[in-house]
Amino acid sequence: MIEELMNHLMEVEDVTEELKRQDQMEWVRRVNEIKKRAEELVRNQLIYVKKGIVFCRNVRYKA
């Protein structure tokens, strides 16, 4: 999930192989920032199952 989100963000923000060839340090900085944001987005949207009930942002669904 994180990898797919990172790929999408890299495409949207134009973090390309061309940038990597031209300025490796900038490419690394931007990829690291995207990774950090993607991980935080996933962490904030985690859905977990506890005793047969799925909890997601104060909404409960029967599993």
Short mmCIF file of N, CA, C and O in Angstrom, two decimals:
data_model
loop_
_atom_site.label_atom_id
_atom_site.label_comp_id
_atom_site.label_asym_id
_atom_site.label_seq_id
_atom_site.Cartn_x
_atom_site.Cartn_y
_atom_site.Cartn_z
N MET A 1 0.81 -1.19 0.00
CA MET A 1 0.00 0.00 0.00
C MET A 1 0.87 1.26 0.00
O MET A 1 0.58 2.20 -0.74
N ILE A 2 1.89 1.27 0.82
CA ILE A 2 2.78 2.43 0.88
C ILE A 2 3.49 2.61 -0.45
O ILE A 2 3.60 3.74 -0.96
N GLU A 3 3.94 1.51 -1.04
CA GLU A 3 4.66 1.60 -2.31
C GLU A 3 3.79 2.18 -3.42
O GLU A 3 4.24 3.03 -4.19
N GLU A 4 2.52 1.74 -3.47
CA GLU A 4 1.61 2.26 -4.49
C GLU A 4 1.37 3.75 -4.29
O GLU A 4 1.35 4.52 -5.25
N LEU A 5 1.19 4.15 -3.04
CA LEU A 5 0.99 5.57 -2.73
C LEU A 5 2.22 6.38 -3.09
O LEU A 5 2.12 7.46 -3.67
N MET A 6 3.40 5.84 -2.77
CA MET A 6 4.64 6.53 -3.12
C MET A 6 4.76 6.70 -4.63
O MET A 6 5.11 7.78 -5.11
N ASN A 7 4.47 5.64 -5.38
CA ASN A 7 4.54 5.73 -6.84
C ASN A 7 3.60 6.79 -7.38
O ASN A 7 3.97 7.56 -8.28
N HIS A 8 2.41 6.85 -6.83
CA HIS A 8 1.45 7.87 -7.26
C HIS A 8 1.97 9.28 -6.94
O HIS A 8 1.93 10.17 -7.80
N LEU A 9 2.43 9.48 -5.72
CA LEU A 9 2.94 10.80 -5.32
C LEU A 9 4.16 11.20 -6.15
O LEU A 9 4.30 12.37 -6.54
N MET A 10 5.03 10.24 -6.45
CA MET A 10 6.21 10.55 -7.26
C MET A 10 5.79 10.99 -8.66
O MET A 10 6.37 11.93 -9.22
N GLU A 11 4.77 10.34 -9.20
CA GLU A 11 4.28 10.72 -10.53
C GLU A 11 3.66 12.12 -10.50
O GLU A 11 3.96 12.96 -11.34
N VAL A 12 2.81 12.36 -9.50
CA VAL A 12 2.13 13.65 -9.39
C VAL A 12 3.13 14.78 -9.17
O VAL A 12 2.98 15.87 -9.73
N GLU A 13 4.17 14.52 -8.39
CA GLU A 13 5.14 15.55 -8.04
C GLU A 13 6.35 15.57 -8.97
O GLU A 13 7.34 16.25 -8.70
N ASP A 14 6.27 14.80 -10.05
CA ASP A 14 7.30 14.79 -11.09
C ASP A 14 8.70 14.43 -10.55
O ASP A 14 9.70 15.05 -10.90
N VAL A 15 8.72 13.42 -9.69
CA VAL A 15 9.99 12.89 -9.20
C VAL A 15 10.32 11.72 -10.11
O VAL A 15 9.82 10.61 -9.93
N THR A 16 11.16 11.97 -11.10
CA THR A 16 11.39 11.03 -12.19
C THR A 16 12.81 10.50 -12.22
O THR A 16 13.69 10.99 -11.50
N GLU A 17 13.02 9.52 -13.09
CA GLU A 17 14.37 9.01 -13.33
C GLU A 17 15.25 10.10 -13.94
O GLU A 17 16.46 10.13 -13.70
N GLU A 18 14.64 10.99 -14.69
CA GLU A 18 15.39 12.11 -15.27
C GLU A 18 15.94 13.00 -14.15
O GLU A 18 17.10 13.41 -14.19
N LEU A 19 15.13 13.29 -13.15
CA LEU A 19 15.60 14.07 -12.00
C LEU A 19 16.72 13.31 -11.30
O LEU A 19 17.72 13.91 -10.89
N LYS A 20 16.56 12.01 -11.17
CA LYS A 20 17.58 11.17 -10.52
C LYS A 20 18.93 11.28 -11.26
O LYS A 20 19.98 11.37 -10.64
N ARG A 21 18.88 11.29 -12.58
CA ARG A 21 20.12 11.42 -13.36
C ARG A 21 20.73 12.81 -13.22
O ARG A 21 21.94 12.97 -13.15
N GLN A 22 19.87 13.83 -13.18
CA GLN A 22 20.35 15.21 -13.15
C GLN A 22 20.83 15.65 -11.76
O GLN A 22 21.80 16.40 -11.65
N ASP A 23 20.11 15.23 -10.71
CA ASP A 23 20.42 15.72 -9.36
C ASP A 23 20.05 14.64 -8.35
O ASP A 23 18.95 14.63 -7.79
N GLN A 24 20.98 13.73 -8.10
CA GLN A 24 20.69 12.58 -7.24
C GLN A 24 20.32 12.98 -5.82
O GLN A 24 19.42 12.39 -5.22
N MET A 25 20.99 13.97 -5.27
CA MET A 25 20.70 14.38 -3.89
C MET A 25 19.29 14.96 -3.77
O MET A 25 18.58 14.68 -2.80
N GLU A 26 18.87 15.74 -4.74
CA GLU A 26 17.50 16.28 -4.73
C GLU A 26 16.48 15.16 -4.88
O GLU A 26 15.45 15.14 -4.21
N TRP A 27 16.79 14.20 -5.75
CA TRP A 27 15.90 13.06 -5.95
C TRP A 27 15.74 12.28 -4.64
O TRP A 27 14.62 11.95 -4.24
N VAL A 28 16.84 12.01 -3.96
CA VAL A 28 16.80 11.27 -2.68
C VAL A 28 16.01 12.06 -1.64
O VAL A 28 15.18 11.51 -0.92
N ARG A 29 16.25 13.37 -1.57
CA ARG A 29 15.53 14.20 -0.60
C ARG A 29 14.03 14.14 -0.84
O ARG A 29 13.24 13.94 0.08
N ARG A 30 13.63 14.26 -2.09
CA ARG A 30 12.21 14.26 -2.42
C ARG A 30 11.57 12.89 -2.22
O ARG A 30 10.45 12.79 -1.72
N VAL A 31 12.28 11.82 -2.57
CA VAL A 31 11.75 10.46 -2.35
C VAL A 31 11.60 10.19 -0.85
O VAL A 31 10.59 9.63 -0.42
N ASN A 32 12.57 10.59 -0.06
CA ASN A 32 12.48 10.39 1.39
C ASN A 32 11.29 11.15 1.97
O ASN A 32 10.59 10.63 2.85
N GLU A 33 11.07 12.36 1.50
CA GLU A 33 9.94 13.15 1.98
C GLU A 33 8.61 12.49 1.57
O GLU A 33 7.68 12.41 2.37
N ILE A 34 8.54 12.00 0.35
CA ILE A 34 7.34 11.31 -0.11
C ILE A 34 7.10 10.04 0.71
O ILE A 34 5.97 9.75 1.11
N LYS A 35 8.16 9.30 0.98
CA LYS A 35 8.03 8.07 1.79
C LYS A 35 7.49 8.40 3.18
O LYS A 35 6.59 7.73 3.69
N LYS A 36 8.03 9.44 3.78
CA LYS A 36 7.59 9.85 5.11
C LYS A 36 6.11 10.22 5.11
O LYS A 36 5.35 9.80 5.97
N ARG A 37 5.68 10.98 4.11
CA ARG A 37 4.27 11.38 4.01
C ARG A 37 3.37 10.18 3.74
O ARG A 37 2.29 10.07 4.34
N ALA A 38 3.80 9.28 2.87
CA ALA A 38 3.00 8.08 2.55
C ALA A 38 2.83 7.21 3.79
O ALA A 38 1.72 6.72 4.06
N GLU A 39 3.90 7.01 4.54
CA GLU A 39 3.82 6.20 5.75
C GLU A 39 2.87 6.83 6.76
O GLU A 39 2.08 6.14 7.41
N GLU A 40 2.92 8.14 6.89
CA GLU A 40 2.04 8.82 7.84
C GLU A 40 0.58 8.72 7.39
O GLU A 40 -0.31 8.50 8.21
N LEU A 41 0.33 8.89 6.10
CA LEU A 41 -1.03 8.75 5.60
C LEU A 41 -1.58 7.37 5.88
O LEU A 41 -2.72 7.22 6.34
N VAL A 42 -0.79 6.34 5.61
CA VAL A 42 -1.24 4.96 5.85
C VAL A 42 -1.45 4.73 7.34
O VAL A 42 -2.46 4.16 7.75
N ARG A 43 -0.52 5.18 8.14
CA ARG A 43 -0.63 4.99 9.59
C ARG A 43 -1.89 5.66 10.13
O ARG A 43 -2.59 5.12 10.97
N ASN A 44 -2.22 6.86 9.62
CA ASN A 44 -3.40 7.57 10.09
C ASN A 44 -4.70 6.96 9.59
O ASN A 44 -5.76 7.24 10.13
N GLN A 45 -4.64 6.12 8.57
CA GLN A 45 -5.84 5.51 8.01
C GLN A 45 -5.95 4.02 8.32
O GLN A 45 -6.76 3.33 7.71
N LEU A 46 -5.12 3.54 9.23
CA LEU A 46 -5.12 2.10 9.52
C LEU A 46 -6.49 1.61 9.96
O LEU A 46 -7.20 2.26 10.71
N ILE A 47 -6.82 0.48 9.44
CA ILE A 47 -8.04 -0.21 9.85
C ILE A 47 -7.59 -1.47 10.57
O ILE A 47 -6.75 -2.20 10.08
N TYR A 48 -8.11 -1.69 11.73
CA TYR A 48 -7.72 -2.89 12.45
C TYR A 48 -8.95 -3.66 12.91
O TYR A 48 -10.04 -3.11 13.04
N VAL A 49 -8.75 -4.92 13.13
CA VAL A 49 -9.85 -5.79 13.54
C VAL A 49 -9.64 -6.19 15.00
O VAL A 49 -8.56 -6.59 15.38
N LYS A 50 -10.67 -6.01 15.78
CA LYS A 50 -10.60 -6.39 17.19
C LYS A 50 -11.93 -7.05 17.56
O LYS A 50 -12.98 -6.43 17.47
N LYS A 51 -11.86 -8.31 17.93
CA LYS A 51 -13.03 -9.07 18.36
C LYS A 51 -14.15 -9.03 17.33
O LYS A 51 -15.31 -8.82 17.66
N GLY A 52 -13.82 -9.20 16.06
CA GLY A 52 -14.84 -9.31 15.03
C GLY A 52 -15.43 -7.99 14.57
O GLY A 52 -16.35 -7.96 13.78
N ILE A 53 -14.93 -6.88 15.08
CA ILE A 53 -15.44 -5.57 14.66
C ILE A 53 -14.29 -4.79 14.03
O ILE A 53 -13.19 -4.75 14.56
N VAL A 54 -14.55 -4.16 12.88
CA VAL A 54 -13.54 -3.35 12.21
C VAL A 54 -13.74 -1.91 12.65
O VAL A 54 -14.85 -1.37 12.55
N PHE A 55 -12.69 -1.28 13.12
CA PHE A 55 -12.75 0.12 13.54
C PHE A 55 -12.00 0.97 12.53
O PHE A 55 -10.89 0.66 12.15
N CYS A 56 -12.60 2.06 12.12
CA CYS A 56 -11.94 2.98 11.20
C CYS A 56 -12.45 4.39 11.49
O CYS A 56 -13.60 4.70 11.19
N ARG A 57 -11.65 5.20 12.10
CA ARG A 57 -11.99 6.60 12.38
C ARG A 57 -13.35 6.72 13.07
O ARG A 57 -14.27 7.37 12.57
N ASN A 58 -13.50 6.08 14.18
CA ASN A 58 -14.71 6.15 15.00
C ASN A 58 -15.96 5.59 14.32
O ASN A 58 -17.06 5.84 14.74
N VAL A 59 -15.79 4.86 13.22
CA VAL A 59 -16.90 4.20 12.56
C VAL A 59 -16.70 2.71 12.75
O VAL A 59 -15.62 2.20 12.54
N ARG A 60 -17.75 2.01 13.16
CA ARG A 60 -17.63 0.58 13.42
C ARG A 60 -18.42 -0.20 12.39
O ARG A 60 -19.54 0.14 12.07
N TYR A 61 -17.81 -1.26 11.89
CA TYR A 61 -18.45 -2.15 10.92
C TYR A 61 -18.31 -3.55 11.44
O TYR A 61 -17.27 -3.93 11.93
N LYS A 62 -19.34 -4.35 11.31
CA LYS A 62 -19.25 -5.76 11.70
C LYS A 62 -18.39 -6.49 10.68
O LYS A 62 -18.56 -6.31 9.48
N ALA A 63 -17.46 -7.29 11.17
CA ALA A 63 -16.57 -8.05 10.28
C ALA A 63 -17.21 -9.34 9.85
O ALA A 63 -18.09 -9.85 10.47
#
